[in-house]
Tab-separated table of C-alpha atoms in Angstrom:
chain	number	residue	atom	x	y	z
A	18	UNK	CA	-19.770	-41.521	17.500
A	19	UNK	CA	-22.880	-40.600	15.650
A	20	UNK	CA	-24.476	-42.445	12.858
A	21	UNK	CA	-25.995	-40.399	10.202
A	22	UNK	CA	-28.478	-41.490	7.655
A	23	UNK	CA	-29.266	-39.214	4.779
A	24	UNK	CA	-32.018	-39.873	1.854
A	25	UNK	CA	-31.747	-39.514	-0.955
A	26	UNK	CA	-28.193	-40.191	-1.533
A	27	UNK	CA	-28.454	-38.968	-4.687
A	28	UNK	CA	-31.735	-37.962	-7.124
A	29	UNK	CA	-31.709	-36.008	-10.773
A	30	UNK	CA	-34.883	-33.193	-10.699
A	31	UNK	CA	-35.933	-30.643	-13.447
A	32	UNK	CA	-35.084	-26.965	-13.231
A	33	UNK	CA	-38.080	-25.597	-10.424
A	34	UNK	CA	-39.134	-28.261	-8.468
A	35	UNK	CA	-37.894	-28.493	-5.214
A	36	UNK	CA	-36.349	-31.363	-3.170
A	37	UNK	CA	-36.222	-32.419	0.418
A	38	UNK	CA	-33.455	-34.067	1.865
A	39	UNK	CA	-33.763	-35.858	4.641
A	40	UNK	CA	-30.967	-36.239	7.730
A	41	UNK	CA	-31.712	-38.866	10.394
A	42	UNK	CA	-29.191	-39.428	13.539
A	43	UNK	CA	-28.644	-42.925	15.754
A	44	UNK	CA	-28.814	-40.174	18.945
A	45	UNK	CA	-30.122	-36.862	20.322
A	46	UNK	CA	-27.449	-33.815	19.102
A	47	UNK	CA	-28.408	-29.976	19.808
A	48	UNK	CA	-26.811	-29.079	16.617
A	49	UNK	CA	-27.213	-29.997	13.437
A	50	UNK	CA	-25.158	-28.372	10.179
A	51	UNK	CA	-25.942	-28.548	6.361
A	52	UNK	CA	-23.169	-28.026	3.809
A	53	UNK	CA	-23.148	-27.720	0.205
A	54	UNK	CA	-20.313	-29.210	-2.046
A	55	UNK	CA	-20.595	-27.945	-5.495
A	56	UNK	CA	-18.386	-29.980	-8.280
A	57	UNK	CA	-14.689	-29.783	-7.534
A	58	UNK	CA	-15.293	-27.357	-4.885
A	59	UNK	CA	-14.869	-27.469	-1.049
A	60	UNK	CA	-17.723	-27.609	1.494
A	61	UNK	CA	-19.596	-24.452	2.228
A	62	UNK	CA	-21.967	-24.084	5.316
A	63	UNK	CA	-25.672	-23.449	4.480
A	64	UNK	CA	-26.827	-23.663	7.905
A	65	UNK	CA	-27.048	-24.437	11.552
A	66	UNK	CA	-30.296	-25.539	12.580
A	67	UNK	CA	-31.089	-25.661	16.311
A	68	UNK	CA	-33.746	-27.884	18.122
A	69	UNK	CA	-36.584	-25.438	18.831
A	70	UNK	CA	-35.548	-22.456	16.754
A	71	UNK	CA	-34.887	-20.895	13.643
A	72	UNK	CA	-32.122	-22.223	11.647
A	73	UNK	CA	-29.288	-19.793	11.728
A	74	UNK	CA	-28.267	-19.242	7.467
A	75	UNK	CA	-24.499	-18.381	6.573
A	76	UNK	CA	-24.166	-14.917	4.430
A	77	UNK	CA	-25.495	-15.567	0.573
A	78	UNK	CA	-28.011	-18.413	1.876
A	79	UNK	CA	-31.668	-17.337	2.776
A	80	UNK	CA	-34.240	-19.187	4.015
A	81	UNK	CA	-37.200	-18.971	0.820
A	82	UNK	CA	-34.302	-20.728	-1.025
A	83	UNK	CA	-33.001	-23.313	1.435
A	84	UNK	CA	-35.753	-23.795	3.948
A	85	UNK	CA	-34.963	-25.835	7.210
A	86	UNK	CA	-37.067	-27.998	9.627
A	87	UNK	CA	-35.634	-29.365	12.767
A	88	UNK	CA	-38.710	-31.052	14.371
A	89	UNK	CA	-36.979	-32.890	17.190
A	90	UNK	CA	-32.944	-34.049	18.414
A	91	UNK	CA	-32.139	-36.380	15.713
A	92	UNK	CA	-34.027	-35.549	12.281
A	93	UNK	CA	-33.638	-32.679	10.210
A	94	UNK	CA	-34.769	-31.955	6.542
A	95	UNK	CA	-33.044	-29.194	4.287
A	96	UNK	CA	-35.329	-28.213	1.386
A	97	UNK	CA	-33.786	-27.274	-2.174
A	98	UNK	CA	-36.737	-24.492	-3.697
A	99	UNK	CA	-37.062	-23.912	-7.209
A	100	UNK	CA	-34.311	-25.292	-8.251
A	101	UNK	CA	-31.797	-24.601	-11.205
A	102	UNK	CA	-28.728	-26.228	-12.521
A	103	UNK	CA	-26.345	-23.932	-10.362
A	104	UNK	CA	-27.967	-26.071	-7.492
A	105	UNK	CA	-26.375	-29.236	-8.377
A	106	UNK	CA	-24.451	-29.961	-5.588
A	107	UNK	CA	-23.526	-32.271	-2.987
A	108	UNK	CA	-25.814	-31.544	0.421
A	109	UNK	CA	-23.803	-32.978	3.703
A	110	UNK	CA	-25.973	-32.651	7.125
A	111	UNK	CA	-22.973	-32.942	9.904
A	112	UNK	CA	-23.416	-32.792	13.935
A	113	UNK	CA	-21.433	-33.086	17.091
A	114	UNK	CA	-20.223	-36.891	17.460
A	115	UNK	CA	-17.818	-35.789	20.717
A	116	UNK	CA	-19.242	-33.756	22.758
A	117	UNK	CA	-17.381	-31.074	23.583
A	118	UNK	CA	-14.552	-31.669	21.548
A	119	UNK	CA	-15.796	-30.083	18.284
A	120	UNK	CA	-15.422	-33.009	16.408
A	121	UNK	CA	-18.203	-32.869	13.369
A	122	UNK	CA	-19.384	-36.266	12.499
A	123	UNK	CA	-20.741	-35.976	8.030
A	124	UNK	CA	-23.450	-37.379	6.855
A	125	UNK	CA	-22.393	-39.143	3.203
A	126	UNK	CA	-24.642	-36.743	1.379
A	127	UNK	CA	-27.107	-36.256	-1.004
A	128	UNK	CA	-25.925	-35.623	-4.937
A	129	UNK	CA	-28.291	-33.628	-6.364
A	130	UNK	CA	-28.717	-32.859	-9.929
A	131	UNK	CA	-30.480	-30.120	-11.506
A	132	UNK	CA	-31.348	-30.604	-15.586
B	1	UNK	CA	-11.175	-17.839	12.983
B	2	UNK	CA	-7.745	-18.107	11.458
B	3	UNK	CA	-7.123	-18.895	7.970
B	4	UNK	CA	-4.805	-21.806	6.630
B	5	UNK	CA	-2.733	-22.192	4.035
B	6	UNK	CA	-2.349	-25.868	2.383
B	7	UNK	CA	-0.785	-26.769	-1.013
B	8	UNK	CA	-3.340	-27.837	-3.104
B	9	UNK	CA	-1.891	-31.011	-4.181
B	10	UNK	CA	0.497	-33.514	-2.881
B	11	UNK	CA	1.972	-37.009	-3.953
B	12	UNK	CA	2.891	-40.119	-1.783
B	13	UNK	CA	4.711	-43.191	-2.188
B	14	UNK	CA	2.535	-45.819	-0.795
B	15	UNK	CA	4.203	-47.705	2.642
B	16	UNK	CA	6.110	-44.281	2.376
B	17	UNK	CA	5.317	-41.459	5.520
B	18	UNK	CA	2.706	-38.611	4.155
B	19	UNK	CA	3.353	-35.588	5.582
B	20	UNK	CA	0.963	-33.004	5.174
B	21	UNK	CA	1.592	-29.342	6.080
B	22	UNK	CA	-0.311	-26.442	7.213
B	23	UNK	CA	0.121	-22.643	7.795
B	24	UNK	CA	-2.299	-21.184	10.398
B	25	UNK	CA	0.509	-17.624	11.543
B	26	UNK	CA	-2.852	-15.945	12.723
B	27	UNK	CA	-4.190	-18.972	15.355
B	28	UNK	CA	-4.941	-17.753	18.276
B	29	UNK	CA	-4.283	-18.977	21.538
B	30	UNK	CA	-7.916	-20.912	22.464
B	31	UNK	CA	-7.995	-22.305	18.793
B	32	UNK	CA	-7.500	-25.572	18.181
B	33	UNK	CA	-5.960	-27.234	14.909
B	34	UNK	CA	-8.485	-30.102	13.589
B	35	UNK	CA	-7.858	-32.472	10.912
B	36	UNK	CA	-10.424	-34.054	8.008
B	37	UNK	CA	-10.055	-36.051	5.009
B	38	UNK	CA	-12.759	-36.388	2.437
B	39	UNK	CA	-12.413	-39.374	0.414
B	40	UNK	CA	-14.245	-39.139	-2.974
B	41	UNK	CA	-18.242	-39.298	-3.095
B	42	UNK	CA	-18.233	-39.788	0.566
B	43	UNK	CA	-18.526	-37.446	3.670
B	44	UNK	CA	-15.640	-35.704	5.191
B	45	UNK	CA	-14.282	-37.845	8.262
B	46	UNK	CA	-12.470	-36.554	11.141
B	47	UNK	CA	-8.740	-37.549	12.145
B	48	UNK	CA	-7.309	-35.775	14.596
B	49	UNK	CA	-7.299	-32.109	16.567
B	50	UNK	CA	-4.973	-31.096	19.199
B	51	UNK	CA	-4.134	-27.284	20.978
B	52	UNK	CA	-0.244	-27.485	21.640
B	53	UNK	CA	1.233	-30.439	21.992
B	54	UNK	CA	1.868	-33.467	19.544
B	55	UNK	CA	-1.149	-35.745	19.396
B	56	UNK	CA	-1.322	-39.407	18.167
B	57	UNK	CA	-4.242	-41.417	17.461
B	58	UNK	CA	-5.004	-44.917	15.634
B	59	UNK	CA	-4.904	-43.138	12.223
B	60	UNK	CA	-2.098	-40.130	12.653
B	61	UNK	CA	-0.379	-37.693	14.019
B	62	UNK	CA	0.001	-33.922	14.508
B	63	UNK	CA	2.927	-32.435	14.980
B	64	UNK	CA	2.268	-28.923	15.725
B	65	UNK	CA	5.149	-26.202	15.960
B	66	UNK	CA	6.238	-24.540	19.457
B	67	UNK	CA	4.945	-21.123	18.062
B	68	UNK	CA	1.349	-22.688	16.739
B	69	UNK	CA	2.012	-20.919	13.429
B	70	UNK	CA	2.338	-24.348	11.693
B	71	UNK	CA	1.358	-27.645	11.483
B	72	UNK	CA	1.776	-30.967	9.950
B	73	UNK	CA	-0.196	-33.972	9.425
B	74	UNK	CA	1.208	-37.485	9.653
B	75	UNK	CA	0.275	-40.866	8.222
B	76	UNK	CA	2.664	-42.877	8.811
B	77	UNK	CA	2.587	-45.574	6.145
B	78	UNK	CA	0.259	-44.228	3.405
B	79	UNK	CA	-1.454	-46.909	1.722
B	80	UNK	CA	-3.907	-46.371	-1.699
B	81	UNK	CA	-7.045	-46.105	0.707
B	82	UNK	CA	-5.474	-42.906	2.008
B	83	UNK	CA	-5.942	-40.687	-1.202
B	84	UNK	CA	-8.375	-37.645	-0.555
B	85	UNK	CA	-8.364	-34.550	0.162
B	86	UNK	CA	-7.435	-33.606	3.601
B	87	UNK	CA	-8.437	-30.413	5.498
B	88	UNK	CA	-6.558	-28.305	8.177
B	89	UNK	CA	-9.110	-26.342	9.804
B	90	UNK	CA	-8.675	-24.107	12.876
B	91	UNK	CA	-11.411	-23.498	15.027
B	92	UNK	CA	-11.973	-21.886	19.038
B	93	UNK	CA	-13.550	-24.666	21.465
B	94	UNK	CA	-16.344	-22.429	23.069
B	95	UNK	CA	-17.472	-24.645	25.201
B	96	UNK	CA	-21.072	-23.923	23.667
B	97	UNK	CA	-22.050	-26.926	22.384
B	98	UNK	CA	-20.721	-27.650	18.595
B	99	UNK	CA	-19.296	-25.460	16.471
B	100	UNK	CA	-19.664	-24.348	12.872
B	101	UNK	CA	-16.410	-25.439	10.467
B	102	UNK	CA	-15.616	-23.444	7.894
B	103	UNK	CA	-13.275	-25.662	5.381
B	104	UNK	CA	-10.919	-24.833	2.972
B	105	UNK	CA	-9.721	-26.095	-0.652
B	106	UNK	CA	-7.331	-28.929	1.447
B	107	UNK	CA	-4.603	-30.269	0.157
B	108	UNK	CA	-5.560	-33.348	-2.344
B	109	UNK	CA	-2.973	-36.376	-1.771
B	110	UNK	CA	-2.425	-38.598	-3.869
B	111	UNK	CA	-0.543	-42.310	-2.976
B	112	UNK	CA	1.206	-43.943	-5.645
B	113	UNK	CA	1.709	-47.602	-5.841
């Protein structure tokens, strides 16, 4: 199955900046998914970012605020903007690992923490 | 896709069977039933997924019920390495390449020593 490498694993920013986080896979995938995990919560999708194309953003997530790159088949980055303290969160990039089968292969993700 | 229903929390006697339950009534008939577990500060990691019949694999298995409405989860001797939160999830194979998963609160289990 897929490897995934994600940096930074974890990082503490200031309320505005903005932060890239980086997802890097061992092989070629179509798809790629980010997910946010806020504390004690479940995952939420973000995103579904296609080779080629626009990312495709769940309801309540918009693009200014969560931009996407997906520059070839086995790197994406998902960009925090201006954040704030409600963005401190967990940030999972996930893709295929079976094709076909639907099986979603996680990333260990990013903690993020917003002062 | 159809929703799931999971109680939130469970407890397990470790070397004892954990059997987790799910309640997916509205599954329809191209949806499959897929299993995660998230183990604290790490990723969620797949276990198992099967359509109709009982599936077995290396780390469980899924019993699911002749009507679909229902499943259950099955680790067979639960050991402390085993506590997380585990996720039913049910979800249509498209055959489109890989598909979104939406994931509910899961059930958190807990294995005693």
């Amino acid at each position: 199955s897929a490897v995934i490498s994600q940096k930074p694993s974890r990082d503490i920013c200031q309320r505005g900046t903005s932060l890239t986080i980086q997802c890097q896979v061992d092989s070629q995938v179509t798809m790629m998914f980010w997910y946010r995990q806020q504390p004690g919560q479940s995952l939420t999708l973000i995103a579904t970012a296609n080779q080629g194309s626009e990312a495709t953003y769940e309801s309540g997530f918009v693009i200014d605020k969560f931009p996407i790159s997906r520059p070839n088949l086995t790197f994406s980055t998902l960009t925090v903007s201006n954040m704030s303290p409600e963005d401190s969160s967990i940030y999972l990039c996930s893709v295929e690992s079976r094709t076909g089968a639907n099986v979603l292969t996680f990333g260990a993700g990013s903690r993020l923490t917003v002062l | 896709d159809a929703k799931t229903t999971q109680p939130p929390s469970m407890d397990c006697a470790e070397g004892r069977a954990a059997n987790l339950p799910c309640n997916h009534s509205t599954i329809s008939g191209n949806e499959y039933v897929y299993w995660y577990r998230q183990i604290h500060s790490q990723g969620p990691q797949y276990i198992i997924h099967g359509l109709k019949n009982n599936e077995t694999n290396e780390m469980a298995s899924l019993i699911i019920t002749e009507d679909r409405k229902s499943s259950t989860l099955i680790l067979p001797h639960a050991t402390l390495r085993d506590t997380a939160v585990y996720y039913c999830i049910v979800r249509a194979l498209l055959g489109q390449g890989a598909q979104k998963l939406v994931f509910g609160q899961g059930t958190r289990l807990t294995i005693n020593p």
